[in-house]
mmCIF file with all atom_site columns, C-alpha atoms in Angstrom:
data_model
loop_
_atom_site.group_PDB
_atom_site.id
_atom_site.type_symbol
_atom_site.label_atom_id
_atom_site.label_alt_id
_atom_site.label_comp_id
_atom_site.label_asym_id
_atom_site.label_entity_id
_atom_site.label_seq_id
_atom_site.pdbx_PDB_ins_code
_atom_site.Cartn_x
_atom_site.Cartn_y
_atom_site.Cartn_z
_atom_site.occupancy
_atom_site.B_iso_or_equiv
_atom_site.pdbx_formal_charge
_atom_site.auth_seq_id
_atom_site.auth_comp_id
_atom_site.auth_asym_id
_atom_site.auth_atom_id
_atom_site.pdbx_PDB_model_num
ATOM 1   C CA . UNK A 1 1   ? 0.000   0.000  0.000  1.00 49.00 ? 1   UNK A CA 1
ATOM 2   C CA . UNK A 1 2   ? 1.449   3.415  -0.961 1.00 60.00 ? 2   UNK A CA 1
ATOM 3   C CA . UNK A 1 3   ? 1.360   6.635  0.854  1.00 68.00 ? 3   UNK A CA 1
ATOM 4   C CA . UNK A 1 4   ? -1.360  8.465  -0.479 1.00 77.00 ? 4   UNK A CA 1
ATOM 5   C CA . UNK A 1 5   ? 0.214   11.878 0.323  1.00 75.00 ? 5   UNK A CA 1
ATOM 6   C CA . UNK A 1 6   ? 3.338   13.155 -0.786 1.00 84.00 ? 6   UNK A CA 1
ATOM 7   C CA . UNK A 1 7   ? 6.497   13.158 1.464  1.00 81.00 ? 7   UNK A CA 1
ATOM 8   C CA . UNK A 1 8   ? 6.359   17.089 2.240  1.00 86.00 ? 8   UNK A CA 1
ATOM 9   C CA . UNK A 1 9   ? 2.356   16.239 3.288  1.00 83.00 ? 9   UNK A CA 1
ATOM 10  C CA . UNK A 1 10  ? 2.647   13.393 5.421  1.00 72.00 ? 10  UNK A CA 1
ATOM 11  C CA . UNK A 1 11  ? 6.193   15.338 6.724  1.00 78.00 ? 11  UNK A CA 1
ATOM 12  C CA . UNK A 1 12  ? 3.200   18.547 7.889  1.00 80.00 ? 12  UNK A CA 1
ATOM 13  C CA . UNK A 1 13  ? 1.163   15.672 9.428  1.00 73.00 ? 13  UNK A CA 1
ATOM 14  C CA . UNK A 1 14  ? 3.557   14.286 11.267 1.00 70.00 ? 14  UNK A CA 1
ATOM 15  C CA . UNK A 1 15  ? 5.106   17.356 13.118 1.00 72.00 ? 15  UNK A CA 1
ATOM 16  C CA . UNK A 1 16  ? 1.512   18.748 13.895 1.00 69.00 ? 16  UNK A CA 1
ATOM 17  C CA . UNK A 1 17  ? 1.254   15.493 16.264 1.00 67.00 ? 17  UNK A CA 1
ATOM 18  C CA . UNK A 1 18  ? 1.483   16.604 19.738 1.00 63.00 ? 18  UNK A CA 1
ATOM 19  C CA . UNK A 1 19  ? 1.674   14.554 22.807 1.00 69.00 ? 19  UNK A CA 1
ATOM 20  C CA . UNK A 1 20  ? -0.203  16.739 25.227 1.00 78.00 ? 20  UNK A CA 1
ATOM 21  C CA . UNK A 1 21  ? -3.047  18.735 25.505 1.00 83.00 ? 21  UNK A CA 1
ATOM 22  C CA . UNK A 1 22  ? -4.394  17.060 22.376 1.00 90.00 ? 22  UNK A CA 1
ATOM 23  C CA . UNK A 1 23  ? -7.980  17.322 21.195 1.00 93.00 ? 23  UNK A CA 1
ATOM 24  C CA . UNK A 1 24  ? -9.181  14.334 22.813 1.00 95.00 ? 24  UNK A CA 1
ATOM 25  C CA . UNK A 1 25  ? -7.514  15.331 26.070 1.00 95.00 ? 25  UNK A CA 1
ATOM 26  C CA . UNK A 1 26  ? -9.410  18.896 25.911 1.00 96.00 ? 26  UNK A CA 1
ATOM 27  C CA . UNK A 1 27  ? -12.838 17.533 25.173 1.00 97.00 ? 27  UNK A CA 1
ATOM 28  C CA . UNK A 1 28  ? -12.414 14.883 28.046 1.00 98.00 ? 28  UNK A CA 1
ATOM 29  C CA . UNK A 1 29  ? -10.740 17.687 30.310 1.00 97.00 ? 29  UNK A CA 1
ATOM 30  C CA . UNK A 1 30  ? -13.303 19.795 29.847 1.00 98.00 ? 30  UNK A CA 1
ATOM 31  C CA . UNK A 1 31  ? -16.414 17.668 30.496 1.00 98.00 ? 31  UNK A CA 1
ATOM 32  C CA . UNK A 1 32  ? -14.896 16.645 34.094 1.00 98.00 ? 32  UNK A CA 1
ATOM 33  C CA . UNK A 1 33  ? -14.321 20.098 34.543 1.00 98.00 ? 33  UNK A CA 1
ATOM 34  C CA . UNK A 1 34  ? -17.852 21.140 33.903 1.00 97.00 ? 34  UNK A CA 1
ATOM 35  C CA . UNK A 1 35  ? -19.179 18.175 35.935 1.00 97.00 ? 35  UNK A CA 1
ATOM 36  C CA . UNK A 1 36  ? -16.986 19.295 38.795 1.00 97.00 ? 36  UNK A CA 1
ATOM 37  C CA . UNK A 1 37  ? -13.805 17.452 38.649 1.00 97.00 ? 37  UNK A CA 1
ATOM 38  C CA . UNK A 1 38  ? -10.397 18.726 39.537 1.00 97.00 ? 38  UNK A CA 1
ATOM 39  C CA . UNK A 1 39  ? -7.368  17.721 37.944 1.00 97.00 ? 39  UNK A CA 1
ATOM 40  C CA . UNK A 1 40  ? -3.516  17.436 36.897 1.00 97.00 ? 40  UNK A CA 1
ATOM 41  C CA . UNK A 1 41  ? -3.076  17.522 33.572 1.00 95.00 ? 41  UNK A CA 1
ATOM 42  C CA . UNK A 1 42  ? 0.122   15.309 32.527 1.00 94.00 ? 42  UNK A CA 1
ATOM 43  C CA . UNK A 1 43  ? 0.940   14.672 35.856 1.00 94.00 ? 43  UNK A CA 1
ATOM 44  C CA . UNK A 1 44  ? 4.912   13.961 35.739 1.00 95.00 ? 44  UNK A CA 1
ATOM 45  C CA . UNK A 1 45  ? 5.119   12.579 39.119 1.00 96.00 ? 45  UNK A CA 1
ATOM 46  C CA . UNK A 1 46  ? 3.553   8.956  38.113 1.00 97.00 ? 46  UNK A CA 1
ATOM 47  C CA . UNK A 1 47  ? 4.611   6.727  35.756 1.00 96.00 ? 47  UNK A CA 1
ATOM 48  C CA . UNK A 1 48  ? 3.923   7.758  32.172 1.00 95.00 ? 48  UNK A CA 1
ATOM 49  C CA . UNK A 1 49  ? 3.010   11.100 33.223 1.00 95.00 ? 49  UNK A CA 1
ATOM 50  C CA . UNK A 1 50  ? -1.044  10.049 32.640 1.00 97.00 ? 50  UNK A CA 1
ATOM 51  C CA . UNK A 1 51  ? -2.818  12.562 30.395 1.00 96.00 ? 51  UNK A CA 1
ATOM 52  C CA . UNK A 1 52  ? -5.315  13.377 33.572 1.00 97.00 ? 52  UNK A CA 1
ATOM 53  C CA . UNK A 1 53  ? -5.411  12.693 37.290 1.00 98.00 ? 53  UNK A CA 1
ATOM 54  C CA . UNK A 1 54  ? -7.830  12.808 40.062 1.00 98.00 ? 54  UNK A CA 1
ATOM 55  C CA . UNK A 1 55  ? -5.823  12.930 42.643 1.00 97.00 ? 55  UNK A CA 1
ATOM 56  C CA . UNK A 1 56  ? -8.106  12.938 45.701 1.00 95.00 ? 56  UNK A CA 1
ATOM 57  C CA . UNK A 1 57  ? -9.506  9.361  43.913 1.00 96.00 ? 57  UNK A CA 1
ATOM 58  C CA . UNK A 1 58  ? -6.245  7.658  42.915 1.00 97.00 ? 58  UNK A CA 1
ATOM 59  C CA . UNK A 1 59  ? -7.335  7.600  39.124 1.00 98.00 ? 59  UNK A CA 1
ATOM 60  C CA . UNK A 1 60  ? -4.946  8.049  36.129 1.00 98.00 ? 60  UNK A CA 1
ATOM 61  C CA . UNK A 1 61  ? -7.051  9.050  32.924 1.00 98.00 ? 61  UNK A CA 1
ATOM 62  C CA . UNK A 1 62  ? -4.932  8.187  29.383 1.00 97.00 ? 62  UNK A CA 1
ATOM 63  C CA . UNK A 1 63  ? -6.425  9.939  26.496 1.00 96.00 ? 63  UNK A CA 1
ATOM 64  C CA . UNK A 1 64  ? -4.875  7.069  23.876 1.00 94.00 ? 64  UNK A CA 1
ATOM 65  C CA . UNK A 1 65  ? -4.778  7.427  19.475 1.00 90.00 ? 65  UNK A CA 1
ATOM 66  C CA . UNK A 1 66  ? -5.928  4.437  18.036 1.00 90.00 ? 66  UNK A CA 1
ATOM 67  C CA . UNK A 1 67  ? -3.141  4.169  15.746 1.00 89.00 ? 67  UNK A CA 1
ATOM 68  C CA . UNK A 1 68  ? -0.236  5.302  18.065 1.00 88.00 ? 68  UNK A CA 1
ATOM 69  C CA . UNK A 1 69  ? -1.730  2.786  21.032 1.00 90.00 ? 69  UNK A CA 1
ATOM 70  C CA . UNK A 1 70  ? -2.506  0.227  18.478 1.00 90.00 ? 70  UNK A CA 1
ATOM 71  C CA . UNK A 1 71  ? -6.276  -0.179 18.357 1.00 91.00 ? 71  UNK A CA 1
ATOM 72  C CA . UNK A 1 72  ? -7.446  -3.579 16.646 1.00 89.00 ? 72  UNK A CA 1
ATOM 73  C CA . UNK A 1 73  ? -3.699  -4.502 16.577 1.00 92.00 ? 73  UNK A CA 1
ATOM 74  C CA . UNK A 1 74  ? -4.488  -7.348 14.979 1.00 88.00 ? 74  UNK A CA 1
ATOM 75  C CA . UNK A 1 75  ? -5.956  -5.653 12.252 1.00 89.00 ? 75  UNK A CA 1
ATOM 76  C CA . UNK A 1 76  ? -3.633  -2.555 12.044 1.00 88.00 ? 76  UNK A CA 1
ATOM 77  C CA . UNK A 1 77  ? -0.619  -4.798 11.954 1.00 88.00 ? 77  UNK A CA 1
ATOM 78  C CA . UNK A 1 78  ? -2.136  -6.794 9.104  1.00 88.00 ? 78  UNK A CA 1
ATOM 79  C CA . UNK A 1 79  ? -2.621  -3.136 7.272  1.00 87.00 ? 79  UNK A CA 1
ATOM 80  C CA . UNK A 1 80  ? 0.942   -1.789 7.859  1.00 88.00 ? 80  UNK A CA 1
ATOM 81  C CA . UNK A 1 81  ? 2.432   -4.753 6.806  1.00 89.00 ? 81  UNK A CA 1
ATOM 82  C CA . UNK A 1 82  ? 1.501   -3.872 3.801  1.00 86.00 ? 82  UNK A CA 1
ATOM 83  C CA . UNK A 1 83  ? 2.705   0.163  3.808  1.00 82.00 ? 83  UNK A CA 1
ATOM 84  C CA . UNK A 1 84  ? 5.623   1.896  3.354  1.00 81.00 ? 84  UNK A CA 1
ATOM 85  C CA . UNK A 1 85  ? 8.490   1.213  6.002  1.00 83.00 ? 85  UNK A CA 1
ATOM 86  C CA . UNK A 1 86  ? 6.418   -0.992 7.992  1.00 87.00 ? 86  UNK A CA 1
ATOM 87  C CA . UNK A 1 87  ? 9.036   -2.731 10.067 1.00 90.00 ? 87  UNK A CA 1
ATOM 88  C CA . UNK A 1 88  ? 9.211   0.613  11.436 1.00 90.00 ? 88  UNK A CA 1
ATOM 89  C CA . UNK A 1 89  ? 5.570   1.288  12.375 1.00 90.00 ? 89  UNK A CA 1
ATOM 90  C CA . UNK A 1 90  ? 5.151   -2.284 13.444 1.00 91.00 ? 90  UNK A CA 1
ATOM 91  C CA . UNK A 1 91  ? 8.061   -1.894 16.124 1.00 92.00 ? 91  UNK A CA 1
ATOM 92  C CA . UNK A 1 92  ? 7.025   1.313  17.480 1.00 92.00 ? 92  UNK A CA 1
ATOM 93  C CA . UNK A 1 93  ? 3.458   1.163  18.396 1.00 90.00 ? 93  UNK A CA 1
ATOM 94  C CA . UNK A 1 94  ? 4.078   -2.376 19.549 1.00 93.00 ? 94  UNK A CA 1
ATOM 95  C CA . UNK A 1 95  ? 6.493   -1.110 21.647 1.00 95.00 ? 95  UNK A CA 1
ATOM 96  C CA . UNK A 1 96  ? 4.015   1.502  22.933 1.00 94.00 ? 96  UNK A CA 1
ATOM 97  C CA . UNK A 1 97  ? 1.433   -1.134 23.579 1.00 95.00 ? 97  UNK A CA 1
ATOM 98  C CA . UNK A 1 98  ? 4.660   -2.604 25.701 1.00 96.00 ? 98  UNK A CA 1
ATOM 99  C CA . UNK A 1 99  ? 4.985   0.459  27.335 1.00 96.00 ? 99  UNK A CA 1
ATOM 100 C CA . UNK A 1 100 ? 1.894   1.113  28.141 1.00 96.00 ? 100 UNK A CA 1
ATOM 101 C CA . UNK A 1 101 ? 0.967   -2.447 29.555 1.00 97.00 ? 101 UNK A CA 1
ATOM 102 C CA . UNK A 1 102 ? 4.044   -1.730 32.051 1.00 97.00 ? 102 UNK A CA 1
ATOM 103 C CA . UNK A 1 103 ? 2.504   2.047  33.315 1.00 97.00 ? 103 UNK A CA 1
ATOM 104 C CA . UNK A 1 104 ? -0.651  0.119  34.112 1.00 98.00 ? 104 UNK A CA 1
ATOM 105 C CA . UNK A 1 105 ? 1.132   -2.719 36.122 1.00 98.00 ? 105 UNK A CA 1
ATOM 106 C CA . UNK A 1 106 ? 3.262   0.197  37.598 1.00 98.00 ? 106 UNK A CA 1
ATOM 107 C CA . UNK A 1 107 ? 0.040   2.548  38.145 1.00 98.00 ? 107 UNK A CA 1
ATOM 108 C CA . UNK A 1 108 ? -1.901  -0.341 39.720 1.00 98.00 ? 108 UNK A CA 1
ATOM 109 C CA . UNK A 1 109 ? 1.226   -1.540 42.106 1.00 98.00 ? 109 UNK A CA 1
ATOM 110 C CA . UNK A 1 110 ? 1.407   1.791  43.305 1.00 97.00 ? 110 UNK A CA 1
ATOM 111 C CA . UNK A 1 111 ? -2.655  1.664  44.224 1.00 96.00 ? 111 UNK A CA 1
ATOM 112 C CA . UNK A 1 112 ? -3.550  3.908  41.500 1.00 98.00 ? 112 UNK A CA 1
ATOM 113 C CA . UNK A 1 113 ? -6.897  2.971  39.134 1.00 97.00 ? 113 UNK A CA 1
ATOM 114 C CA . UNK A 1 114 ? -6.263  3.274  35.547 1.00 98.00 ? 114 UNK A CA 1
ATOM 115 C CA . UNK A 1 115 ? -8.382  4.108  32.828 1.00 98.00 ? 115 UNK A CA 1
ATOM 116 C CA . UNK A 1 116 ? -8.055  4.498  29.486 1.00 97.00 ? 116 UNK A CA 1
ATOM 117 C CA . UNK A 1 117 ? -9.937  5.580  26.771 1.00 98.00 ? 117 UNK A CA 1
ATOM 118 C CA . UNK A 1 118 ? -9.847  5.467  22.821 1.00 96.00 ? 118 UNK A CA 1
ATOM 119 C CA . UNK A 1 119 ? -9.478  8.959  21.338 1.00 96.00 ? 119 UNK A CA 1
ATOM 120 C CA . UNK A 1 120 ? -12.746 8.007  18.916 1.00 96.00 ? 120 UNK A CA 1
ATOM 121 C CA . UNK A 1 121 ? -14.668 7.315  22.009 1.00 97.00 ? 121 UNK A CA 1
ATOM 122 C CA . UNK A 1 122 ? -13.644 10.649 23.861 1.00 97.00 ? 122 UNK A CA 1
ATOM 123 C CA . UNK A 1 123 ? -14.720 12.393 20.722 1.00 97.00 ? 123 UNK A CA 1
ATOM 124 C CA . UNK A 1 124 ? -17.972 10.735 20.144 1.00 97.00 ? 124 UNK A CA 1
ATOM 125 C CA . UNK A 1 125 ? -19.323 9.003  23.225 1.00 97.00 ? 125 UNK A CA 1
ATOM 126 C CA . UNK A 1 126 ? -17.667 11.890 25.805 1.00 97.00 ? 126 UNK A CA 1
ATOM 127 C CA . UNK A 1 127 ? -20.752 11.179 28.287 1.00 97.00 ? 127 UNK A CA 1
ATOM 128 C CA . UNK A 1 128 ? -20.042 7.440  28.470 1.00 98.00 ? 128 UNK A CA 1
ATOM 129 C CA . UNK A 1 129 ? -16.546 8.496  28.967 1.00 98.00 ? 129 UNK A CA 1
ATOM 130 C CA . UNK A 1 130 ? -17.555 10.529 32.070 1.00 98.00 ? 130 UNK A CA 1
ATOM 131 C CA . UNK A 1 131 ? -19.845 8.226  33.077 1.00 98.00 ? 131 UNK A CA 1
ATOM 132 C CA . UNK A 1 132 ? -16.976 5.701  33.697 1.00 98.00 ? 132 UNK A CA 1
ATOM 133 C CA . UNK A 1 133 ? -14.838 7.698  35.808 1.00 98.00 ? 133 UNK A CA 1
ATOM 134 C CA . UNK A 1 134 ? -17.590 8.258  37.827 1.00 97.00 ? 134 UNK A CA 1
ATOM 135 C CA . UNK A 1 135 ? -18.654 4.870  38.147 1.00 97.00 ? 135 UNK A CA 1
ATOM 136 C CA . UNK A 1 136 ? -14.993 3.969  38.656 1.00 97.00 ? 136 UNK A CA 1
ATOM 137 C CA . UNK A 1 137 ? -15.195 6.820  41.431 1.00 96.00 ? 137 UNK A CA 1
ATOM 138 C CA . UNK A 1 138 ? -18.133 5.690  42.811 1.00 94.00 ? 138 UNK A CA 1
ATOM 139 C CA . UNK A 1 139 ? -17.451 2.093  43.297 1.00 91.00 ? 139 UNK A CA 1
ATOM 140 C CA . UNK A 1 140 ? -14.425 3.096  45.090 1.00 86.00 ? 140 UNK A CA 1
ATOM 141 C CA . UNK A 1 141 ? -16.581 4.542  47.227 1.00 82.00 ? 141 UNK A CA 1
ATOM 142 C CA . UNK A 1 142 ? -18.757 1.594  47.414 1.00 81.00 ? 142 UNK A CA 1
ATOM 143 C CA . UNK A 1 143 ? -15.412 -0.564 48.483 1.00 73.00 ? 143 UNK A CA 1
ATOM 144 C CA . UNK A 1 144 ? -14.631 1.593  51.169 1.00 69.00 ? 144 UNK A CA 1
ATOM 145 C CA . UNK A 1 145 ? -17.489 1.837  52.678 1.00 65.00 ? 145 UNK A CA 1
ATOM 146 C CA . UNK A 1 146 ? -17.696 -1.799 52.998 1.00 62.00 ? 146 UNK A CA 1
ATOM 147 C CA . UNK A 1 147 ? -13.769 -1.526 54.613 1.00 58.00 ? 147 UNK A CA 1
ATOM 148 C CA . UNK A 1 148 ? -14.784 0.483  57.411 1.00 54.00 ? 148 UNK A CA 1
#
């Protein structure tokens, strides 16, 4: 499969990719904001600085691309096999996937909850989004209650 853009195109596409405060990251940012959630945004002092955390509830947020992260891996890997320098491709986003399956065993160790969401989902199911943290918020509630 060729590149259907040319090299100066996909070049522009590239270096416009950012790795925080992204679009997803905004519209999920600002939807706990407005429901009244506070936050750190790419909070550095966890591992793999999570996109956003609630700190009073112990929950890292990751705001993840579906290619970058691998989506349908399966799939995607079948695809880029078939594009232009995909020994490349294939080795970095499985090495994200790597990376990020060690920040949730690290995250989770450390008594944190970890959630992560597809940027697609953020974009068009934001509610649902919401509506997990604050399920995951309020069965942590629900388990210690039952502690005391």
């Amino acid at each position: 499969m060729t590149d259907v853009l040319t090299k100066e195109q996909r070049h522009k596409n590239m270096k416009n990719i950012h790795g925080k405060d992204t679009k997803i990251e905004v519209i999920l940012r600002k939807a706990l904001w407005h429901k009244g959630y506070r936050y750190r945004k790419n909070y550095k002092k966890l591992p793999g600085s999570p996109d956003i955390v609630l700190i009073k509830y112990k929950i890292a947020i990751f705001c993840d691309g579906e290619f970058f992260h691998g989506k349908d891996w399966e799939v995607l890997k079948q695809r880029l096999e078939k594009s232009n320098n995909s020994e490349f491709w294939i080795s970095k986003i499985s090495h994200n996937r790597e990376r990020d399956d060690e920040v949730n065993k690290k995250l989770l160790f450390e008594g944190w909850t970890v959630i992560r969401f597809w940027g697609d989902d953020i974009k068009k199911h934001t509610d649902e989004c919401v509506k997990a943290v604050e399920e995951t918020i309020f069965d942590m509630a629900m388990y210690d209650s039952v502690d005391m």
